[in-house]
Amino acid sequence: MKLSKLLFTSVVVLGPTSSAYAETTQVFCGKLDGSEWHWLQDPNKPLIPVGRAGLSYAPLIVSGAWGSTILPLGEWGSFNVNIFSISEADYLSIKNKCSSGYAVQPANNVFSAWSLFKVNKANGQFFIAPGYVEKNRVLARDYSFGLSDIRLKQDIQPLQESLDKVSRVSGYSYSWRPDSVQGQLAGQTEYGVIAQEVQAEFPELVKQDDQGYLRVDYRGLVPVLLESIKELNTRIEALEARQ
């Protein structure tokens, strides 16, 4: 099993479910610090010989369907993860077979990448179950150098009333909720803004992702802050001129 260090906590979303599954997979329990895993076994099945060391096991098999999805990761990107879709009833039947500190996850063999269960609920919703996934699937967006050549732009207009709008948006320190889609970052103090506050003043800088959560274009705040500083400087100069 390939080892990674990215914990993903469950998230409930809306989406289609499938009542017919054509694939199967084995199930393992992965330790939540990513340091150890072991196969779940089915006591009702005969043992299967493994290798030449006289070892044998009876793998626990579940029916479902393999696929992949893109999930959010922090402010700067997302990651692609393999998922195995199963019914909620099947998931609940295996969920508690792992000890505390472990998460139940799907895998076809010891060479499989870490994957997650997509659990389909009877009401049409589904959720992505907790577990570790591979860091090398992160689809990070590079904000180091943004394309900004004037030759590529049109309808250029100076920003207006930036200072007044910025004054209604606050900066905060915060940590992510452990049960949120950002749960893998829980316990870390971060600095940022509240998307709903930004949306009220600068709706173009906020978008809703596929999970229904609001994302802020932090890069887009830079020109707003530049104009705010200039407006503030103009007001200060006006006050000084009156003295």
Short mmCIF file of C-alpha atoms in Angstrom, two decimals:
data_model
loop_
_atom_site.label_atom_id
_atom_site.label_comp_id
_atom_site.label_asym_id
_atom_site.label_seq_id
_atom_site.Cartn_x
_atom_site.Cartn_y
_atom_site.Cartn_z
CA MET A 1 0.00 0.00 0.00
CA LYS A 2 1.38 3.37 -0.94
CA LEU A 3 1.77 5.58 2.11
CA SER A 4 0.56 9.18 2.33
CA LYS A 5 -0.04 11.77 5.01
CA LEU A 6 -3.24 13.52 4.01
CA LEU A 7 -6.28 12.90 6.20
CA PHE A 8 -9.70 13.58 4.71
CA THR A 9 -12.79 13.95 6.88
CA SER A 10 -16.25 13.16 5.59
CA VAL A 11 -18.43 15.61 3.69
CA VAL A 12 -22.08 15.25 2.71
CA VAL A 13 -23.08 16.40 -0.77
CA LEU A 14 -25.94 16.00 -3.23
CA GLY A 15 -25.57 13.74 -6.21
CA PRO A 16 -26.87 10.71 -8.11
CA THR A 17 -26.61 7.23 -6.66
CA SER A 18 -26.46 3.86 -8.37
CA SER A 19 -28.54 0.87 -7.35
CA ALA A 20 -26.53 -1.64 -9.40
CA TYR A 21 -22.85 -2.35 -8.73
CA ALA A 22 -20.66 -4.40 -11.05
CA GLU A 23 -17.29 -4.28 -9.27
CA THR A 24 -15.82 -5.53 -6.01
CA THR A 25 -12.93 -4.51 -3.81
CA GLN A 26 -11.20 -5.58 -0.64
CA VAL A 27 -11.34 -3.49 2.52
CA PHE A 28 -8.56 -2.45 4.88
CA CYS A 29 -8.27 -0.47 8.10
CA GLY A 30 -5.81 2.41 7.81
CA LYS A 31 -4.36 4.10 10.86
CA LEU A 32 -5.27 7.78 11.02
CA ASP A 33 -1.66 8.88 11.26
CA GLY A 34 -0.93 6.98 8.05
CA SER A 35 1.67 4.72 9.65
CA GLU A 36 -0.03 1.31 9.49
CA TRP A 37 -2.81 -0.63 7.79
CA HIS A 38 -4.20 -4.15 7.73
CA TRP A 39 -6.75 -6.06 5.68
CA LEU A 40 -10.18 -6.75 7.07
CA GLN A 41 -11.03 -10.45 6.95
CA ASP A 42 -14.32 -12.30 6.49
CA PRO A 43 -14.69 -15.07 9.09
CA ASN A 44 -17.40 -16.72 6.98
CA LYS A 45 -15.11 -17.38 4.00
CA PRO A 46 -12.37 -19.99 3.53
CA LEU A 47 -8.76 -18.88 3.84
CA ILE A 48 -6.81 -18.11 0.66
CA PRO A 49 -3.06 -18.98 0.54
CA VAL A 50 -0.80 -15.96 0.10
CA GLY A 51 2.78 -16.30 -1.18
CA ARG A 52 5.17 -19.06 -0.17
CA ALA A 53 5.40 -18.38 3.56
CA GLY A 54 2.36 -20.44 4.44
CA LEU A 55 0.26 -17.36 5.12
CA SER A 56 -3.43 -17.24 4.32
CA TYR A 57 -6.34 -14.89 4.79
CA ALA A 58 -10.01 -14.48 3.89
CA PRO A 59 -10.44 -10.97 2.49
CA LEU A 60 -13.58 -9.00 3.22
CA ILE A 61 -15.14 -8.14 -0.14
CA VAL A 62 -17.72 -5.44 -0.87
CA SER A 63 -19.59 -4.68 -4.08
CA GLY A 64 -19.62 -1.24 -5.65
CA ALA A 65 -18.07 0.80 -8.44
CA TRP A 66 -14.70 2.49 -8.85
CA GLY A 67 -14.47 6.11 -9.92
CA SER A 68 -12.73 9.36 -9.05
CA THR A 69 -13.67 12.83 -7.90
CA ILE A 70 -12.07 16.20 -7.20
CA LEU A 71 -12.28 17.52 -3.65
CA PRO A 72 -11.27 20.94 -2.27
CA LEU A 73 -7.97 21.41 -0.46
CA GLY A 74 -7.45 24.72 1.32
CA GLU A 75 -7.68 28.10 -0.34
CA TRP A 76 -5.29 27.28 -3.16
CA GLY A 77 -6.42 24.20 -4.97
CA SER A 78 -8.02 20.77 -4.94
CA PHE A 79 -7.04 17.13 -5.24
CA ASN A 80 -8.11 14.16 -7.32
CA VAL A 81 -8.94 11.03 -5.35
CA ASN A 82 -10.01 7.51 -6.30
CA ILE A 83 -13.35 6.54 -4.80
CA PHE A 84 -15.29 3.29 -4.47
CA SER A 85 -19.06 3.76 -4.38
CA ILE A 86 -21.06 1.57 -2.03
CA SER A 87 -24.48 1.73 -0.38
CA GLU A 88 -24.84 3.28 3.05
CA ALA A 89 -26.01 -0.07 4.43
CA ASP A 90 -22.84 -1.80 3.24
CA TYR A 91 -20.65 0.99 4.59
CA LEU A 92 -22.29 0.89 8.01
CA SER A 93 -21.80 -2.89 8.12
CA ILE A 94 -18.01 -2.54 7.81
CA LYS A 95 -17.35 0.88 9.35
CA ASN A 96 -17.09 -0.33 12.94
CA LYS A 97 -14.90 -3.34 12.13
CA CYS A 98 -11.85 -1.08 12.42
CA SER A 99 -10.40 -0.19 15.81
CA SER A 100 -10.44 3.34 17.18
CA GLY A 101 -7.92 5.50 15.36
CA TYR A 102 -8.39 3.65 12.06
CA ALA A 103 -10.58 4.37 9.03
CA VAL A 104 -12.10 1.77 6.73
CA GLN A 105 -10.92 2.20 3.12
CA PRO A 106 -11.08 0.30 -0.21
CA ALA A 107 -8.18 -1.31 -2.12
CA ASN A 108 -7.83 -4.02 -4.75
CA ASN A 109 -4.36 -5.16 -3.66
CA VAL A 110 -1.23 -4.13 -1.75
CA PHE A 111 -0.09 -1.94 -4.64
CA SER A 112 -3.28 0.13 -4.74
CA ALA A 113 -3.19 3.84 -4.05
CA TRP A 114 -4.99 5.06 -0.95
CA SER A 115 -8.64 5.59 -1.87
CA LEU A 116 -11.88 6.61 -0.17
CA PHE A 117 -15.39 5.24 0.04
CA LYS A 118 -18.20 7.21 -1.58
CA VAL A 119 -21.27 6.29 0.45
CA ASN A 120 -24.62 6.52 -1.32
CA LYS A 121 -27.61 7.31 0.89
CA ALA A 122 -31.17 6.21 0.15
CA ASN A 123 -32.36 9.84 -0.09
CA GLY A 124 -30.13 10.61 -3.08
CA GLN A 125 -27.31 12.22 -1.10
CA PHE A 126 -23.85 10.78 -0.70
CA PHE A 127 -20.82 11.48 1.43
CA ILE A 128 -17.11 10.82 1.11
CA ALA A 129 -15.99 8.72 4.07
CA PRO A 130 -12.93 9.68 6.16
CA GLY A 131 -9.47 8.37 5.31
CA TYR A 132 -6.03 9.15 3.88
CA VAL A 133 -5.39 9.93 0.23
CA GLU A 134 -2.28 10.52 -1.83
CA LYS A 135 -0.63 13.92 -1.64
CA ASN A 136 0.70 13.60 -5.18
CA ARG A 137 -2.82 13.98 -6.51
CA VAL A 138 -3.06 17.58 -5.33
CA LEU A 139 -4.05 19.93 -8.14
CA ALA A 140 -2.52 23.14 -6.80
CA ARG A 141 -3.03 26.46 -8.50
CA ASP A 142 0.11 28.56 -8.98
CA TYR A 143 -0.50 32.14 -7.88
CA SER A 144 3.17 33.18 -8.04
CA PHE A 145 2.91 35.01 -11.37
CA GLY A 146 -0.49 35.93 -12.78
CA LEU A 147 -0.90 36.90 -16.44
CA SER A 148 -1.61 40.66 -16.41
CA ASP A 149 -0.37 42.17 -19.69
CA ILE A 150 -2.40 45.26 -20.67
CA ARG A 151 -2.29 44.11 -24.29
CA LEU A 152 -4.60 41.25 -23.35
CA LYS A 153 -7.20 43.36 -21.54
CA GLN A 154 -10.20 45.47 -22.49
CA ASP A 155 -12.92 47.44 -20.70
CA ILE A 156 -10.33 48.64 -18.17
CA GLN A 157 -11.96 50.75 -15.44
CA PRO A 158 -10.47 52.18 -12.22
CA LEU A 159 -11.89 50.77 -9.00
CA GLN A 160 -14.25 53.03 -7.10
CA GLU A 161 -14.97 53.36 -3.35
CA SER A 162 -12.48 50.63 -2.52
CA LEU A 163 -11.69 52.02 0.93
CA ASP A 164 -15.31 52.12 2.07
CA LYS A 165 -15.92 48.59 0.82
CA VAL A 166 -12.75 47.20 2.38
CA SER A 167 -13.68 48.76 5.72
CA ARG A 168 -16.71 46.46 5.79
CA VAL A 169 -14.56 43.33 5.37
CA SER A 170 -12.56 42.10 8.35
CA GLY A 171 -9.47 39.95 8.68
CA TYR A 172 -9.56 37.01 11.08
CA SER A 173 -7.45 34.28 12.60
CA TYR A 174 -9.17 30.89 12.68
CA SER A 175 -8.79 27.12 12.53
CA TRP A 176 -10.76 24.67 10.42
CA ARG A 177 -13.47 22.51 11.98
CA PRO A 178 -12.34 18.85 12.24
CA ASP A 179 -15.62 17.67 10.67
CA SER A 180 -15.35 20.00 7.66
CA VAL A 181 -13.88 19.40 4.20
CA GLN A 182 -10.76 21.14 5.56
CA GLY A 183 -10.54 18.80 8.53
CA GLN A 184 -7.07 17.61 7.49
CA LEU A 185 -5.84 21.09 8.48
CA ALA A 186 -7.62 21.17 11.85
CA GLY A 187 -5.55 22.54 14.71
CA GLN A 188 -3.54 24.91 12.53
CA THR A 189 -4.06 28.65 12.97
CA GLU A 190 -4.61 30.48 9.69
CA TYR A 191 -5.33 34.06 8.67
CA GLY A 192 -7.94 35.07 6.14
CA VAL A 193 -11.32 36.58 5.45
CA ILE A 194 -14.92 35.38 5.56
CA ALA A 195 -16.25 34.61 2.09
CA GLN A 196 -19.74 35.90 2.89
CA GLU A 197 -18.34 39.30 3.92
CA VAL A 198 -16.27 39.54 0.74
CA GLN A 199 -19.23 38.46 -1.37
CA ALA A 200 -21.36 41.32 -0.01
CA GLU A 201 -18.84 43.94 -1.21
CA PHE A 202 -16.95 42.22 -4.05
CA PRO A 203 -19.21 39.49 -5.49
CA GLU A 204 -16.85 38.94 -8.44
CA LEU A 205 -14.18 37.67 -6.03
CA VAL A 206 -16.32 34.86 -4.59
CA LYS A 207 -17.44 31.65 -6.28
CA GLN A 208 -19.37 28.63 -5.07
CA ASP A 209 -17.65 25.28 -5.64
CA ASP A 210 -19.23 21.95 -6.54
CA GLN A 211 -19.68 21.13 -2.85
CA GLY A 212 -21.70 24.32 -2.26
CA TYR A 213 -18.93 26.11 -0.33
CA LEU A 214 -17.78 29.66 -1.06
CA ARG A 215 -14.21 30.28 -2.28
CA VAL A 216 -12.41 33.63 -2.26
CA ASP A 217 -10.02 34.87 -4.94
CA TYR A 218 -7.40 36.28 -2.55
CA ARG A 219 -5.30 37.47 -5.47
CA GLY A 220 -8.22 39.63 -6.60
CA LEU A 221 -8.13 41.49 -3.29
CA VAL A 222 -4.67 42.93 -4.03
CA PRO A 223 -5.79 45.70 -6.44
CA VAL A 224 -8.66 46.54 -4.10
CA LEU A 225 -6.22 47.01 -1.22
CA LEU A 226 -3.91 49.09 -3.43
CA GLU A 227 -6.71 51.48 -4.29
CA SER A 228 -7.80 51.59 -0.64
CA ILE A 229 -4.32 52.72 0.39
CA LYS A 230 -4.34 55.42 -2.27
CA GLU A 231 -7.79 56.63 -1.20
CA LEU A 232 -6.71 56.69 2.43
CA ASN A 233 -3.59 58.64 1.53
CA THR A 234 -5.70 61.19 -0.38
CA ARG A 235 -7.94 61.70 2.65
CA ILE A 236 -4.94 62.14 4.94
CA GLU A 237 -3.41 64.71 2.60
CA ALA A 238 -6.71 66.60 2.50
CA LEU A 239 -6.86 66.71 6.30
CA GLU A 240 -3.25 67.88 6.54
CA ALA A 241 -3.92 70.65 4.00
CA ARG A 242 -6.67 72.06 6.22
CA GLN A 243 -4.34 72.46 9.20
#
